[in-house]
mmCIF file of C-alpha atoms in Angstrom:
data_model
loop_
_atom_site.group_PDB
_atom_site.id
_atom_site.type_symbol
_atom_site.label_atom_id
_atom_site.label_comp_id
_atom_site.label_asym_id
_atom_site.label_seq_id
_atom_site.Cartn_x
_atom_site.Cartn_y
_atom_site.Cartn_z
ATOM 1 C CA UNK A 1 -37.601 -3.480 11.169
ATOM 2 C CA UNK A 2 -38.843 -7.164 10.200
ATOM 3 C CA UNK A 3 -38.336 -6.440 6.594
ATOM 4 C CA UNK A 4 -34.684 -5.710 7.264
ATOM 5 C CA UNK A 5 -34.173 -8.469 9.798
ATOM 6 C CA UNK A 6 -35.572 -10.769 7.106
ATOM 7 C CA UNK A 7 -33.028 -9.366 4.209
ATOM 8 C CA UNK A 8 -30.232 -10.027 6.832
ATOM 9 C CA UNK A 9 -31.359 -13.599 7.172
ATOM 10 C CA UNK A 10 -31.609 -14.389 3.828
ATOM 11 C CA UNK A 11 -28.081 -12.598 3.092
ATOM 12 C CA UNK A 12 -26.174 -15.123 5.746
ATOM 13 C CA UNK A 13 -28.570 -17.746 5.856
ATOM 14 C CA UNK A 14 -26.949 -20.115 2.940
ATOM 15 C CA UNK A 15 -22.832 -18.976 3.473
ATOM 16 C CA UNK A 16 -20.428 -21.817 3.736
ATOM 17 C CA UNK A 17 -17.828 -19.800 5.589
ATOM 18 C CA UNK A 18 -16.667 -16.503 6.947
ATOM 19 C CA UNK A 19 -13.325 -14.308 6.297
ATOM 20 C CA UNK A 20 -12.766 -12.108 8.863
ATOM 21 C CA UNK A 21 -10.067 -8.997 7.857
ATOM 22 C CA UNK A 22 -7.929 -8.033 10.694
ATOM 23 C CA UNK A 23 -10.414 -8.624 13.410
ATOM 24 C CA UNK A 24 -9.861 -8.064 17.057
ATOM 25 C CA UNK A 25 -9.759 -10.482 19.551
ATOM 26 C CA UNK A 26 -13.288 -9.490 21.075
ATOM 27 C CA UNK A 27 -14.848 -9.804 17.134
ATOM 28 C CA UNK A 28 -12.697 -13.046 16.382
ATOM 29 C CA UNK A 29 -14.251 -14.662 19.482
ATOM 30 C CA UNK A 30 -17.739 -13.568 18.784
ATOM 31 C CA UNK A 31 -17.690 -14.847 15.273
ATOM 32 C CA UNK A 32 -15.882 -18.145 16.607
ATOM 33 C CA UNK A 33 -19.004 -19.246 18.340
ATOM 34 C CA UNK A 34 -20.338 -20.150 15.340
ATOM 35 C CA UNK A 35 -18.770 -23.629 14.713
ATOM 36 C CA UNK A 36 -20.902 -24.577 11.901
ATOM 37 C CA UNK A 37 -19.065 -22.815 9.363
ATOM 38 C CA UNK A 38 -15.303 -22.405 8.531
ATOM 39 C CA UNK A 39 -13.866 -19.170 9.848
ATOM 40 C CA UNK A 40 -10.874 -17.795 8.286
ATOM 41 C CA UNK A 41 -8.925 -14.604 9.396
ATOM 42 C CA UNK A 42 -7.187 -12.692 6.640
ATOM 43 C CA UNK A 43 -4.624 -10.113 8.189
ATOM 44 C CA UNK A 44 -0.966 -8.979 8.226
ATOM 45 C CA UNK A 45 -0.256 -10.982 11.557
ATOM 46 C CA UNK A 46 -2.190 -13.736 13.314
ATOM 47 C CA UNK A 47 -2.822 -11.714 16.644
ATOM 48 C CA UNK A 48 -5.673 -13.778 17.438
ATOM 49 C CA UNK A 49 -4.447 -17.121 17.072
ATOM 50 C CA UNK A 50 -6.931 -18.275 14.249
ATOM 51 C CA UNK A 51 -6.331 -22.133 13.039
ATOM 52 C CA UNK A 52 -7.115 -20.874 9.725
ATOM 53 C CA UNK A 53 -5.131 -17.818 8.731
ATOM 54 C CA UNK A 54 -3.972 -16.023 5.380
ATOM 55 C CA UNK A 55 -1.314 -13.515 5.751
ATOM 56 C CA UNK A 56 -2.099 -10.180 4.098
ATOM 57 C CA UNK A 57 1.231 -8.446 3.062
ATOM 58 C CA UNK A 58 -0.372 -5.228 1.693
ATOM 59 C CA UNK A 59 -2.516 -2.638 2.995
ATOM 60 C CA UNK A 60 -5.013 -2.666 0.358
ATOM 61 C CA UNK A 61 -6.945 0.408 0.554
ATOM 62 C CA UNK A 62 -9.462 -0.915 -1.991
ATOM 63 C CA UNK A 63 -11.822 -3.367 -0.087
ATOM 64 C CA UNK A 64 -12.749 -5.341 -3.305
ATOM 65 C CA UNK A 65 -8.707 -6.061 -3.671
ATOM 66 C CA UNK A 66 -8.351 -7.250 -0.069
ATOM 67 C CA UNK A 67 -11.121 -9.641 -0.599
ATOM 68 C CA UNK A 68 -9.867 -10.680 -3.762
ATOM 69 C CA UNK A 69 -6.454 -11.521 -2.204
ATOM 70 C CA UNK A 70 -7.869 -12.980 0.942
ATOM 71 C CA UNK A 71 -9.963 -15.360 -1.114
ATOM 72 C CA UNK A 72 -7.372 -16.276 -3.537
ATOM 73 C CA UNK A 73 -4.844 -17.248 -0.642
ATOM 74 C CA UNK A 74 -7.719 -19.090 1.179
ATOM 75 C CA UNK A 75 -8.571 -21.300 -1.893
ATOM 76 C CA UNK A 76 -4.815 -21.766 -2.551
ATOM 77 C CA UNK A 77 -4.386 -23.260 1.181
ATOM 78 C CA UNK A 78 -6.912 -25.168 0.702
ATOM 79 C CA UNK A 79 -8.884 -23.554 3.737
ATOM 80 C CA UNK A 80 -12.171 -22.981 1.132
ATOM 81 C CA UNK A 81 -13.227 -24.124 -2.317
ATOM 82 C CA UNK A 82 -14.207 -22.122 -5.254
ATOM 83 C CA UNK A 83 -17.584 -23.372 -5.071
ATOM 84 C CA UNK A 84 -18.248 -21.911 -1.811
ATOM 85 C CA UNK A 85 -20.246 -18.949 -0.633
ATOM 86 C CA UNK A 86 -18.454 -16.581 1.856
ATOM 87 C CA UNK A 87 -18.942 -13.790 3.906
ATOM 88 C CA UNK A 88 -16.409 -11.187 4.009
ATOM 89 C CA UNK A 89 -16.411 -8.669 6.967
ATOM 90 C CA UNK A 90 -13.767 -5.853 6.951
ATOM 91 C CA UNK A 91 -12.781 -2.579 7.991
ATOM 92 C CA UNK A 92 -13.606 0.085 5.232
ATOM 93 C CA UNK A 93 -14.129 3.396 6.880
ATOM 94 C CA UNK A 94 -12.831 3.458 10.332
ATOM 95 C CA UNK A 95 -11.189 0.985 13.224
ATOM 96 C CA UNK A 96 -13.844 -1.522 13.393
ATOM 97 C CA UNK A 97 -15.347 -3.862 10.926
ATOM 98 C CA UNK A 98 -18.062 -1.962 9.103
ATOM 99 C CA UNK A 99 -18.241 -3.708 5.878
ATOM 100 C CA UNK A 100 -19.891 -7.245 4.928
ATOM 101 C CA UNK A 101 -19.643 -8.588 1.428
ATOM 102 C CA UNK A 102 -20.931 -11.939 0.135
ATOM 103 C CA UNK A 103 -19.179 -13.431 -2.434
ATOM 104 C CA UNK A 104 -18.705 -16.743 -4.119
ATOM 105 C CA UNK A 105 -15.048 -17.757 -4.358
ATOM 106 C CA UNK A 106 -15.158 -18.668 -7.948
ATOM 107 C CA UNK A 107 -16.090 -15.077 -8.870
ATOM 108 C CA UNK A 108 -12.895 -13.844 -7.970
ATOM 109 C CA UNK A 109 -10.179 -14.439 -10.964
ATOM 110 C CA UNK A 110 -6.845 -15.007 -9.632
ATOM 111 C CA UNK A 111 -5.213 -11.649 -9.210
ATOM 112 C CA UNK A 112 -1.385 -13.125 -8.963
ATOM 113 C CA UNK A 113 -0.663 -11.098 -5.613
ATOM 114 C CA UNK A 114 -0.974 -14.326 -3.425
ATOM 115 C CA UNK A 115 1.437 -16.499 -5.774
ATOM 116 C CA UNK A 116 3.922 -13.608 -5.912
ATOM 117 C CA UNK A 117 4.279 -13.675 -2.235
ATOM 118 C CA UNK A 118 4.086 -17.383 -1.264
ATOM 119 C CA UNK A 119 5.725 -18.972 -4.126
ATOM 120 C CA UNK A 120 8.800 -16.928 -4.756
ATOM 121 C CA UNK A 121 12.525 -17.473 -3.396
ATOM 122 C CA UNK A 122 12.678 -14.038 -1.870
ATOM 123 C CA UNK A 123 11.398 -13.323 1.719
ATOM 124 C CA UNK A 124 7.655 -12.144 1.463
ATOM 125 C CA UNK A 125 8.469 -9.353 3.758
ATOM 126 C CA UNK A 126 11.117 -8.013 1.238
ATOM 127 C CA UNK A 127 8.786 -8.236 -1.874
ATOM 128 C CA UNK A 128 6.287 -6.445 0.243
ATOM 129 C CA UNK A 129 8.648 -3.425 0.952
ATOM 130 C CA UNK A 130 9.747 -3.492 -2.683
ATOM 131 C CA UNK A 131 6.083 -3.353 -3.831
ATOM 132 C CA UNK A 132 5.504 -0.508 -1.141
ATOM 133 C CA UNK A 133 8.328 1.243 -2.710
ATOM 134 C CA UNK A 134 7.088 1.122 -6.130
ATOM 135 C CA UNK A 135 3.626 1.898 -5.178
ATOM 136 C CA UNK A 136 4.614 5.242 -3.325
ATOM 137 C CA UNK A 137 6.590 6.134 -6.300
ATOM 138 C CA UNK A 138 3.961 5.680 -8.557
ATOM 139 C CA UNK A 139 1.734 7.635 -6.454
ATOM 140 C CA UNK A 140 4.082 10.830 -5.904
ATOM 141 C CA UNK A 141 6.702 10.339 -8.759
ATOM 142 C CA UNK A 142 10.000 12.266 -8.391
ATOM 143 C CA UNK A 143 9.479 15.719 -7.663
ATOM 144 C CA UNK A 144 5.885 15.664 -8.915
ATOM 145 C CA UNK A 145 6.884 14.325 -12.525
ATOM 146 C CA UNK A 146 6.248 10.251 -13.367
ATOM 147 C CA UNK A 147 8.796 8.027 -12.928
ATOM 148 C CA UNK A 148 9.800 4.622 -14.116
ATOM 149 C CA UNK A 149 11.780 1.965 -11.911
ATOM 150 C CA UNK A 150 12.835 -1.644 -12.246
ATOM 151 C CA UNK A 151 13.495 -3.781 -8.928
ATOM 152 C CA UNK A 152 14.861 -7.219 -9.265
ATOM 153 C CA UNK A 153 14.320 -9.127 -6.044
ATOM 154 C CA UNK A 154 16.128 -12.587 -5.082
ATOM 155 C CA UNK A 155 18.961 -14.771 -6.792
ATOM 156 C CA UNK A 156 21.088 -11.723 -6.889
ATOM 157 C CA UNK A 157 24.240 -13.450 -7.570
ATOM 158 C CA UNK A 158 22.773 -14.713 -11.024
ATOM 159 C CA UNK A 159 21.328 -11.565 -11.570
ATOM 160 C CA UNK A 160 24.425 -9.821 -11.190
ATOM 161 C CA UNK A 161 26.094 -12.391 -13.689
ATOM 162 C CA UNK A 162 23.370 -11.442 -15.908
ATOM 163 C CA UNK A 163 23.913 -8.054 -15.781
ATOM 164 C CA UNK A 164 26.691 -5.176 -16.247
ATOM 165 C CA UNK A 165 26.992 -1.869 -14.639
ATOM 166 C CA UNK A 166 25.832 1.140 -16.121
ATOM 167 C CA UNK A 167 27.634 3.601 -13.349
ATOM 168 C CA UNK A 168 29.288 3.334 -10.052
ATOM 169 C CA UNK A 169 27.274 1.168 -7.544
ATOM 170 C CA UNK A 170 26.540 3.416 -4.481
ATOM 171 C CA UNK A 171 25.513 0.376 -2.468
ATOM 172 C CA UNK A 172 28.886 -1.850 -3.056
ATOM 173 C CA UNK A 173 30.342 -1.666 0.377
ATOM 174 C CA UNK A 174 27.105 -1.003 2.262
ATOM 175 C CA UNK A 175 24.732 -3.266 4.141
ATOM 176 C CA UNK A 176 21.557 -1.600 3.705
ATOM 177 C CA UNK A 177 18.021 -3.317 3.509
ATOM 178 C CA UNK A 178 15.017 -2.587 1.693
ATOM 179 C CA UNK A 179 12.182 -1.489 3.946
ATOM 180 C CA UNK A 180 14.305 0.925 6.181
ATOM 181 C CA UNK A 181 12.530 4.365 5.943
ATOM 182 C CA UNK A 182 16.106 6.187 5.003
ATOM 183 C CA UNK A 183 16.869 3.666 2.633
ATOM 184 C CA UNK A 184 13.701 3.580 0.772
ATOM 185 C CA UNK A 185 14.256 7.556 0.292
ATOM 186 C CA UNK A 186 17.676 6.464 -1.547
ATOM 187 C CA UNK A 187 15.724 4.118 -3.660
ATOM 188 C CA UNK A 188 13.232 6.947 -4.516
ATOM 189 C CA UNK A 189 16.015 9.590 -5.447
ATOM 190 C CA UNK A 190 18.197 6.917 -7.506
ATOM 191 C CA UNK A 191 15.161 5.626 -9.491
ATOM 192 C CA UNK A 192 15.130 8.562 -11.505
ATOM 193 C CA UNK A 193 18.555 7.379 -13.258
ATOM 194 C CA UNK A 194 18.810 4.430 -15.559
ATOM 195 C CA UNK A 195 19.258 0.853 -14.691
ATOM 196 C CA UNK A 196 17.791 -1.898 -12.139
ATOM 197 C CA UNK A 197 18.223 -2.442 -8.603
ATOM 198 C CA UNK A 198 19.385 -5.669 -7.758
ATOM 199 C CA UNK A 199 17.994 -6.803 -4.380
ATOM 200 C CA UNK A 200 18.884 -10.206 -2.389
ATOM 201 C CA UNK A 201 16.579 -12.586 -1.032
ATOM 202 C CA UNK A 202 16.755 -11.123 2.584
ATOM 203 C CA UNK A 203 16.302 -7.660 1.364
ATOM 204 C CA UNK A 204 19.927 -6.529 0.893
ATOM 205 C CA UNK A 205 20.221 -3.820 -1.863
ATOM 206 C CA UNK A 206 23.159 -5.289 -3.901
ATOM 207 C CA UNK A 207 23.326 -2.880 -6.563
ATOM 208 C CA UNK A 208 21.883 -0.135 -8.373
ATOM 209 C CA UNK A 209 22.150 1.183 -12.121
ATOM 210 C CA UNK A 210 22.785 -2.487 -13.382
ATOM 211 C CA UNK A 211 22.095 -3.133 -17.065
ATOM 212 C CA UNK A 212 20.263 -6.274 -17.494
ATOM 213 C CA UNK A 213 21.487 -8.628 -20.304
ATOM 214 C CA UNK A 214 19.082 -11.626 -20.655
ATOM 215 C CA UNK A 215 18.266 -13.019 -24.050
ATOM 216 C CA UNK A 216 15.251 -11.435 -25.328
ATOM 217 C CA UNK A 217 14.588 -14.681 -27.702
ATOM 218 C CA UNK A 218 11.216 -16.340 -26.399
ATOM 219 C CA UNK A 219 10.092 -13.428 -24.191
ATOM 220 C CA UNK A 220 6.363 -12.674 -24.485
ATOM 221 C CA UNK A 221 5.172 -9.408 -23.127
ATOM 222 C CA UNK A 222 1.604 -7.918 -23.794
ATOM 223 C CA UNK A 223 1.977 -5.118 -26.264
ATOM 224 C CA UNK A 224 2.513 -1.717 -25.605
ATOM 225 C CA UNK A 225 5.263 -2.553 -22.662
ATOM 226 C CA UNK A 226 8.746 -1.269 -23.594
ATOM 227 C CA UNK A 227 12.656 -2.500 -23.143
ATOM 228 C CA UNK A 228 12.363 -2.388 -18.945
ATOM 229 C CA UNK A 229 9.348 -4.634 -18.865
ATOM 230 C CA UNK A 230 11.225 -6.651 -21.305
ATOM 231 C CA UNK A 231 14.090 -6.925 -19.469
ATOM 232 C CA UNK A 232 12.033 -7.864 -16.605
ATOM 233 C CA UNK A 233 10.421 -10.730 -18.130
ATOM 234 C CA UNK A 234 13.914 -11.837 -19.740
ATOM 235 C CA UNK A 235 15.692 -11.727 -16.505
ATOM 236 C CA UNK A 236 13.103 -13.622 -14.207
ATOM 237 C CA UNK A 237 13.058 -16.232 -17.202
ATOM 238 C CA UNK A 238 16.968 -16.959 -16.574
ATOM 239 C CA UNK A 239 17.192 -16.511 -12.946
ATOM 240 C CA UNK A 240 14.931 -17.334 -9.778
ATOM 241 C CA UNK A 241 14.269 -13.837 -9.185
ATOM 242 C CA UNK A 242 10.990 -11.811 -9.556
ATOM 243 C CA UNK A 243 10.920 -8.455 -10.983
ATOM 244 C CA UNK A 244 8.617 -5.417 -10.219
ATOM 245 C CA UNK A 245 8.578 -2.622 -12.571
ATOM 246 C CA UNK A 246 6.960 0.880 -12.356
ATOM 247 C CA UNK A 247 6.411 2.157 -15.528
ATOM 248 C CA UNK A 248 6.557 6.015 -16.322
ATOM 249 C CA UNK A 249 4.249 5.892 -19.233
ATOM 250 C CA UNK A 250 1.271 4.258 -17.751
ATOM 251 C CA UNK A 251 2.112 4.671 -13.786
ATOM 252 C CA UNK A 252 1.342 1.181 -13.411
ATOM 253 C CA UNK A 253 3.084 -1.544 -10.985
ATOM 254 C CA UNK A 254 3.757 -4.887 -12.704
ATOM 255 C CA UNK A 255 5.591 -8.067 -11.462
ATOM 256 C CA UNK A 256 6.993 -10.642 -13.355
ATOM 257 C CA UNK A 257 8.266 -13.971 -12.544
ATOM 258 C CA UNK A 258 9.563 -16.998 -14.435
ATOM 259 C CA UNK A 259 9.368 -14.760 -17.591
ATOM 260 C CA UNK A 260 5.652 -13.994 -17.351
ATOM 261 C CA UNK A 261 3.473 -11.063 -16.245
ATOM 262 C CA UNK A 262 1.665 -12.296 -13.189
ATOM 263 C CA UNK A 263 0.476 -9.063 -11.453
ATOM 264 C CA UNK A 264 -0.700 -5.823 -12.715
ATOM 265 C CA UNK A 265 -1.718 -2.986 -10.421
ATOM 266 C CA UNK A 266 -2.543 0.792 -10.055
ATOM 267 C CA UNK A 267 -0.983 2.340 -7.283
ATOM 268 C CA UNK A 268 -3.780 4.857 -6.873
ATOM 269 C CA UNK A 269 -5.842 1.433 -5.545
ATOM 270 C CA UNK A 270 -3.598 0.860 -2.775
#
């Protein structure tokens, strides 16, 4: 066992901080006894009352992406710096922490996810709910077939002024919000038809079937992306909204903000 113990000692000896992902109270308290290094909790909610906390708005099934988001958030909040070597402990296979990664913060390029949640006008929970709908649609499609969808979130008044209806708005007199399971089923059903969904800062579904009319001049998107992505980039350049697009052709989910592509993810990784 001495060889293994020596290896583990070298593995942890010169780390600069510890990141715990969704720890139980007992795990947090046991790690908290090591006061020589910064301790950051990364979880959906700060149930353990950690002083240093990064909110994890999505349930990343891919451990690497979970760590990437957490470190990105910790760096942006000033809890760690990019030169630090961090020990990240998380759950990969069961209900208890079973995976440990040793990473340098600088090794992770920015994913855009953290910025999308903390620096957008819409409430983070609303963005999370829209992303979850998009990811689920990307995984299952509509009746087993690939489907595309466009959700414009936040600054709904300006978005409505820069768009026009393609058909009757089924949400015109309703007060339903994204995140409600029944509403999410409706969104998935309506997604097979043309047009964008418009969602307010607080998550109220303002409209479906909207044709976005931002000026395309000056919008620069990666080659291969179509009119739905062009409209998403344009409307986020002209308003304070963000746009989340599910591509029918390649199945990827992309987010736009300020006229730029800031996030691209594969639904199968989440």
